[in-house]
mmCIF file of N, CA and C in Angstrom:
data_model
loop_
_atom_site.group_PDB
_atom_site.id
_atom_site.type_symbol
_atom_site.label_atom_id
_atom_site.label_comp_id
_atom_site.label_asym_id
_atom_site.label_seq_id
_atom_site.Cartn_x
_atom_site.Cartn_y
_atom_site.Cartn_z
ATOM 1 N N UNK A 1 -7.777 35.254 5.435
ATOM 2 C CA UNK A 1 -7.909 33.922 5.964
ATOM 3 C C UNK A 1 -6.562 33.489 6.524
ATOM 4 N N UNK A 2 -6.613 32.826 7.636
ATOM 5 C CA UNK A 2 -5.407 32.281 8.258
ATOM 6 C C UNK A 2 -5.587 30.777 8.366
ATOM 7 N N UNK A 3 -4.618 30.039 7.890
ATOM 8 C CA UNK A 3 -4.638 28.589 8.067
ATOM 9 C C UNK A 3 -3.247 28.189 8.511
ATOM 10 N N UNK A 4 -3.189 27.531 9.662
ATOM 11 C CA UNK A 4 -1.897 27.173 10.219
ATOM 12 C C UNK A 4 -2.024 25.825 10.912
ATOM 13 N N UNK A 5 -1.084 24.947 10.659
ATOM 14 C CA UNK A 5 -1.061 23.652 11.329
ATOM 15 C C UNK A 5 -0.024 23.735 12.434
ATOM 16 N N UNK A 6 -0.447 23.417 13.646
ATOM 17 C CA UNK A 6 0.446 23.499 14.794
ATOM 18 C C UNK A 6 0.417 22.183 15.554
ATOM 19 N N UNK A 7 1.465 21.944 16.330
ATOM 20 C CA UNK A 7 1.507 20.821 17.255
ATOM 21 C C UNK A 7 1.592 21.433 18.645
ATOM 22 N N UNK A 8 0.455 21.499 19.349
ATOM 23 C CA UNK A 8 0.468 22.154 20.656
ATOM 24 C C UNK A 8 1.243 21.335 21.694
ATOM 25 N N UNK A 9 1.881 22.054 22.599
ATOM 26 C CA UNK A 9 2.618 21.400 23.683
ATOM 27 C C UNK A 9 1.844 21.431 24.987
ATOM 28 N N UNK A 10 0.719 22.158 25.016
ATOM 29 C CA UNK A 10 -0.157 22.206 26.186
ATOM 30 C C UNK A 10 -1.596 22.299 25.691
ATOM 31 N N UNK A 11 -2.541 22.280 26.623
ATOM 32 C CA UNK A 11 -3.940 22.331 26.192
ATOM 33 C C UNK A 11 -4.468 23.754 26.043
ATOM 34 N N UNK A 12 -3.622 24.752 26.162
ATOM 35 C CA UNK A 12 -3.998 26.140 25.911
ATOM 36 C C UNK A 12 -3.235 26.635 24.689
ATOM 37 N N UNK A 13 -3.911 27.420 23.846
ATOM 38 C CA UNK A 13 -3.265 27.971 22.653
ATOM 39 C C UNK A 13 -3.746 29.395 22.474
ATOM 40 N N UNK A 14 -2.835 30.340 22.300
ATOM 41 C CA UNK A 14 -3.175 31.736 22.093
ATOM 42 C C UNK A 14 -3.104 32.044 20.605
ATOM 43 N N UNK A 15 -4.183 32.611 20.083
ATOM 44 C CA UNK A 15 -4.273 32.928 18.663
ATOM 45 C C UNK A 15 -4.263 34.441 18.492
ATOM 46 N N UNK A 16 -3.328 34.943 17.717
ATOM 47 C CA UNK A 16 -3.268 36.371 17.430
ATOM 48 C C UNK A 16 -3.838 36.609 16.043
ATOM 49 N N UNK A 17 -4.853 37.453 15.970
ATOM 50 C CA UNK A 17 -5.518 37.743 14.698
ATOM 51 C C UNK A 17 -4.996 39.047 14.113
ATOM 52 N N UNK A 18 -5.004 39.168 12.791
ATOM 53 C CA UNK A 18 -4.608 40.434 12.173
ATOM 54 C C UNK A 18 -5.635 41.526 12.466
ATOM 55 N N UNK A 19 -5.226 42.775 12.350
ATOM 56 C CA UNK A 19 -6.080 43.915 12.684
ATOM 57 C C UNK A 19 -7.366 43.941 11.858
ATOM 58 N N UNK A 20 -7.315 43.500 10.585
ATOM 59 C CA UNK A 20 -8.519 43.565 9.745
ATOM 60 C C UNK A 20 -9.599 42.579 10.176
ATOM 61 N N UNK A 21 -9.288 41.644 11.061
ATOM 62 C CA UNK A 21 -10.301 40.698 11.549
ATOM 63 C C UNK A 21 -10.955 41.145 12.855
ATOM 64 N N UNK A 22 -10.407 42.159 13.475
ATOM 65 C CA UNK A 22 -10.949 42.637 14.748
ATOM 66 C C UNK A 22 -12.328 43.231 14.514
ATOM 67 N N UNK A 23 -13.308 42.824 15.294
ATOM 68 C CA UNK A 23 -14.671 43.322 15.186
ATOM 69 C C UNK A 23 -15.522 42.555 14.188
ATOM 70 N N UNK A 24 -14.960 41.551 13.529
ATOM 71 C CA UNK A 24 -15.710 40.757 12.568
ATOM 72 C C UNK A 24 -15.950 39.365 13.140
ATOM 73 N N UNK A 25 -16.941 38.674 12.565
ATOM 74 C CA UNK A 25 -17.181 37.299 12.978
ATOM 75 C C UNK A 25 -16.103 36.419 12.373
ATOM 76 N N UNK A 26 -15.465 35.607 13.197
ATOM 77 C CA UNK A 26 -14.460 34.659 12.726
ATOM 78 C C UNK A 26 -14.800 33.279 13.282
ATOM 79 N N UNK A 27 -14.358 32.259 12.578
ATOM 80 C CA UNK A 27 -14.590 30.886 13.007
ATOM 81 C C UNK A 27 -13.247 30.249 13.314
ATOM 82 N N UNK A 28 -13.154 29.630 14.468
ATOM 83 C CA UNK A 28 -11.935 28.942 14.874
ATOM 84 C C UNK A 28 -12.284 27.470 15.029
ATOM 85 N N UNK A 29 -11.580 26.608 14.315
ATOM 86 C CA UNK A 29 -11.837 25.179 14.347
ATOM 87 C C UNK A 29 -10.552 24.466 14.740
ATOM 88 N N UNK A 30 -10.645 23.503 15.642
ATOM 89 C CA UNK A 30 -9.483 22.689 16.007
ATOM 90 C C UNK A 30 -9.877 21.228 15.903
ATOM 91 N N UNK A 31 -9.120 20.474 15.126
ATOM 92 C CA UNK A 31 -9.359 19.041 15.019
ATOM 93 C C UNK A 31 -8.035 18.350 14.756
ATOM 94 N N UNK A 32 -7.989 17.068 15.091
ATOM 95 C CA UNK A 32 -6.771 16.290 14.902
ATOM 96 C C UNK A 32 -6.664 15.849 13.450
ATOM 97 N N UNK A 33 -5.502 16.043 12.876
ATOM 98 C CA UNK A 33 -5.267 15.622 11.503
ATOM 99 C C UNK A 33 -4.826 14.169 11.538
ATOM 100 N N UNK A 34 -5.450 13.349 10.685
ATOM 101 C CA UNK A 34 -5.089 11.942 10.628
ATOM 102 C C UNK A 34 -3.691 11.805 10.044
ATOM 103 N N UNK A 35 -2.850 11.035 10.702
ATOM 104 C CA UNK A 35 -1.464 10.922 10.260
ATOM 105 C C UNK A 35 -1.348 10.195 8.938
ATOM 106 N N UNK A 36 -2.173 9.216 8.671
ATOM 107 C CA UNK A 36 -2.091 8.479 7.413
ATOM 108 C C UNK A 36 -2.342 9.362 6.218
ATOM 109 N N UNK A 37 -3.274 10.297 6.339
ATOM 110 C CA UNK A 37 -3.599 11.182 5.225
ATOM 111 C C UNK A 37 -2.462 12.165 4.968
ATOM 112 N N UNK A 38 -1.921 12.751 6.003
ATOM 113 C CA UNK A 38 -0.863 13.742 5.802
ATOM 114 C C UNK A 38 0.396 13.106 5.248
ATOM 115 N N UNK A 39 0.652 11.851 5.569
ATOM 116 C CA UNK A 39 1.833 11.190 5.026
ATOM 117 C C UNK A 39 1.678 10.918 3.542
ATOM 118 N N UNK A 40 0.433 10.665 3.066
ATOM 119 C CA UNK A 40 0.209 10.347 1.663
ATOM 120 C C UNK A 40 0.100 11.583 0.785
ATOM 121 N N UNK A 41 -0.147 12.743 1.359
ATOM 122 C CA UNK A 41 -0.375 13.940 0.554
ATOM 123 C C UNK A 41 0.860 14.295 -0.265
ATOM 124 N N UNK A 42 2.034 14.279 0.326
ATOM 125 C CA UNK A 42 3.240 14.702 -0.367
ATOM 126 C C UNK A 42 3.872 13.624 -1.225
ATOM 127 N N UNK A 43 3.411 12.389 -1.136
ATOM 128 C CA UNK A 43 4.040 11.278 -1.860
ATOM 129 C C UNK A 43 3.470 11.155 -3.260
ATOM 130 N N UNK A 44 4.336 11.048 -4.242
ATOM 131 C CA UNK A 44 3.892 10.851 -5.621
ATOM 132 C C UNK A 44 3.713 9.363 -5.869
ATOM 133 N N UNK A 45 2.705 9.034 -6.641
ATOM 134 C CA UNK A 45 2.434 7.638 -6.956
ATOM 135 C C UNK A 45 3.196 7.224 -8.210
ATOM 136 N N UNK A 46 3.519 5.958 -8.259
ATOM 137 C CA UNK A 46 4.190 5.441 -9.442
ATOM 138 C C UNK A 46 3.147 5.123 -10.505
ATOM 139 N N UNK A 47 3.611 4.909 -11.720
ATOM 140 C CA UNK A 47 2.711 4.571 -12.816
ATOM 141 C C UNK A 47 2.003 3.249 -12.531
ATOM 142 N N UNK A 48 2.727 2.282 -11.985
ATOM 143 C CA UNK A 48 2.129 0.973 -11.670
ATOM 144 C C UNK A 48 1.031 1.113 -10.620
ATOM 145 N N UNK A 49 1.245 1.942 -9.608
ATOM 146 C CA UNK A 49 0.219 2.162 -8.589
ATOM 147 C C UNK A 49 -1.014 2.819 -9.188
ATOM 148 N N UNK A 50 -0.801 3.748 -10.110
ATOM 149 C CA UNK A 50 -1.932 4.410 -10.766
ATOM 150 C C UNK A 50 -2.729 3.420 -11.596
ATOM 151 N N UNK A 51 -2.052 2.545 -12.327
ATOM 152 C CA UNK A 51 -2.753 1.530 -13.115
ATOM 153 C C UNK A 51 -3.583 0.606 -12.243
ATOM 154 N N UNK A 52 -3.023 0.162 -11.140
ATOM 155 C CA UNK A 52 -3.761 -0.715 -10.219
ATOM 156 C C UNK A 52 -4.997 -0.002 -9.694
ATOM 157 N N UNK A 53 -4.863 1.263 -9.315
ATOM 158 C CA UNK A 53 -6.000 2.025 -8.806
ATOM 159 C C UNK A 53 -7.103 2.142 -9.853
ATOM 160 N N UNK A 54 -6.735 2.521 -11.081
ATOM 161 C CA UNK A 54 -7.750 2.728 -12.111
ATOM 162 C C UNK A 54 -8.382 1.418 -12.563
ATOM 163 N N UNK A 55 -7.642 0.339 -12.558
ATOM 164 C CA UNK A 55 -8.234 -0.960 -12.910
ATOM 165 C C UNK A 55 -9.215 -1.431 -11.840
ATOM 166 N N UNK A 56 -8.902 -1.172 -10.571
ATOM 167 C CA UNK A 56 -9.798 -1.566 -9.491
ATOM 168 C C UNK A 56 -11.069 -0.724 -9.477
ATOM 169 N N UNK A 57 -10.995 0.527 -9.911
ATOM 170 C CA UNK A 57 -12.128 1.445 -9.834
ATOM 171 C C UNK A 57 -12.752 1.759 -11.186
ATOM 172 N N UNK A 58 -12.413 0.992 -12.196
ATOM 173 C CA UNK A 58 -12.922 1.249 -13.542
ATOM 174 C C UNK A 58 -14.403 0.878 -13.641
ATOM 175 N N UNK A 59 -15.112 1.569 -14.516
ATOM 176 C CA UNK A 59 -16.525 1.291 -14.778
ATOM 177 C C UNK A 59 -16.605 0.481 -16.064
ATOM 178 N N UNK A 60 -17.372 -0.609 -16.025
ATOM 179 C CA UNK A 60 -17.516 -1.471 -17.191
ATOM 180 C C UNK A 60 -18.685 -0.977 -18.029
ATOM 181 N N UNK A 61 -18.378 -0.333 -19.155
ATOM 182 C CA UNK A 61 -19.420 0.206 -20.018
ATOM 183 C C UNK A 61 -19.939 -0.823 -21.020
ATOM 184 N N UNK A 62 -19.351 -1.992 -21.072
ATOM 185 C CA UNK A 62 -19.785 -2.994 -22.038
ATOM 186 C C UNK A 62 -21.172 -3.547 -21.708
ATOM 187 N N UNK A 63 -21.604 -3.439 -20.453
ATOM 188 C CA UNK A 63 -22.912 -3.962 -20.054
ATOM 189 C C UNK A 63 -24.049 -2.989 -20.379
ATOM 190 N N UNK A 64 -23.738 -1.783 -20.807
ATOM 191 C CA UNK A 64 -24.769 -0.793 -21.096
ATOM 192 C C UNK A 64 -25.361 -1.085 -22.470
ATOM 193 N N UNK A 65 -26.690 -1.125 -22.537
ATOM 194 C CA UNK A 65 -27.370 -1.378 -23.811
ATOM 195 C C UNK A 65 -27.180 -0.209 -24.756
ATOM 196 N N UNK A 66 -26.909 -0.535 -26.010
ATOM 197 C CA UNK A 66 -26.741 0.515 -27.009
ATOM 198 C C UNK A 66 -28.110 0.914 -27.540
ATOM 199 N N UNK A 67 -28.244 2.154 -27.950
ATOM 200 C CA UNK A 67 -29.510 2.658 -28.470
ATOM 201 C C UNK A 67 -29.217 3.546 -29.667
ATOM 202 N N UNK A 68 -30.247 3.826 -30.401
ATOM 203 C CA UNK A 68 -30.104 4.756 -31.520
ATOM 204 C C UNK A 68 -31.162 5.844 -31.391
ATOM 205 N N UNK A 69 -31.098 6.822 -32.269
ATOM 206 C CA UNK A 69 -31.970 7.990 -32.151
ATOM 207 C C UNK A 69 -33.447 7.616 -32.297
ATOM 208 N N UNK A 70 -33.764 6.625 -33.114
ATOM 209 C CA UNK A 70 -35.167 6.229 -33.308
ATOM 210 C C UNK A 70 -35.766 5.658 -32.014
ATOM 211 N N UNK A 71 -34.936 5.054 -31.167
ATOM 212 C CA UNK A 71 -35.433 4.511 -29.911
ATOM 213 C C UNK A 71 -35.998 5.614 -28.995
ATOM 214 N N UNK A 72 -35.528 6.817 -29.169
ATOM 215 C CA UNK A 72 -36.006 7.914 -28.333
ATOM 216 C C UNK A 72 -37.468 8.231 -28.579
ATOM 217 N N UNK A 73 -37.941 7.985 -29.806
ATOM 218 C CA UNK A 73 -39.297 8.389 -30.169
ATOM 219 C C UNK A 73 -40.308 7.262 -30.003
ATOM 220 N N UNK A 74 -39.895 6.103 -29.542
ATOM 221 C CA UNK A 74 -40.835 4.990 -29.374
ATOM 222 C C UNK A 74 -41.476 5.008 -28.018
#
């Protein structure tokens, strides 16, 4: 497998494949990488940022009705 991120300077790009891929089916995909995502990938979050994230996305289990084993057989 080959994965390479490039910044093309023209609208033509030449791809050289290794010898073991010659004669086999290969898939070539080109798409623009969103800049916001790539900037956040390498950045570490602080503890405070993690707390804010988990508090905003937390599930409230207090609203779930409690049950016992006998309730299963009714």
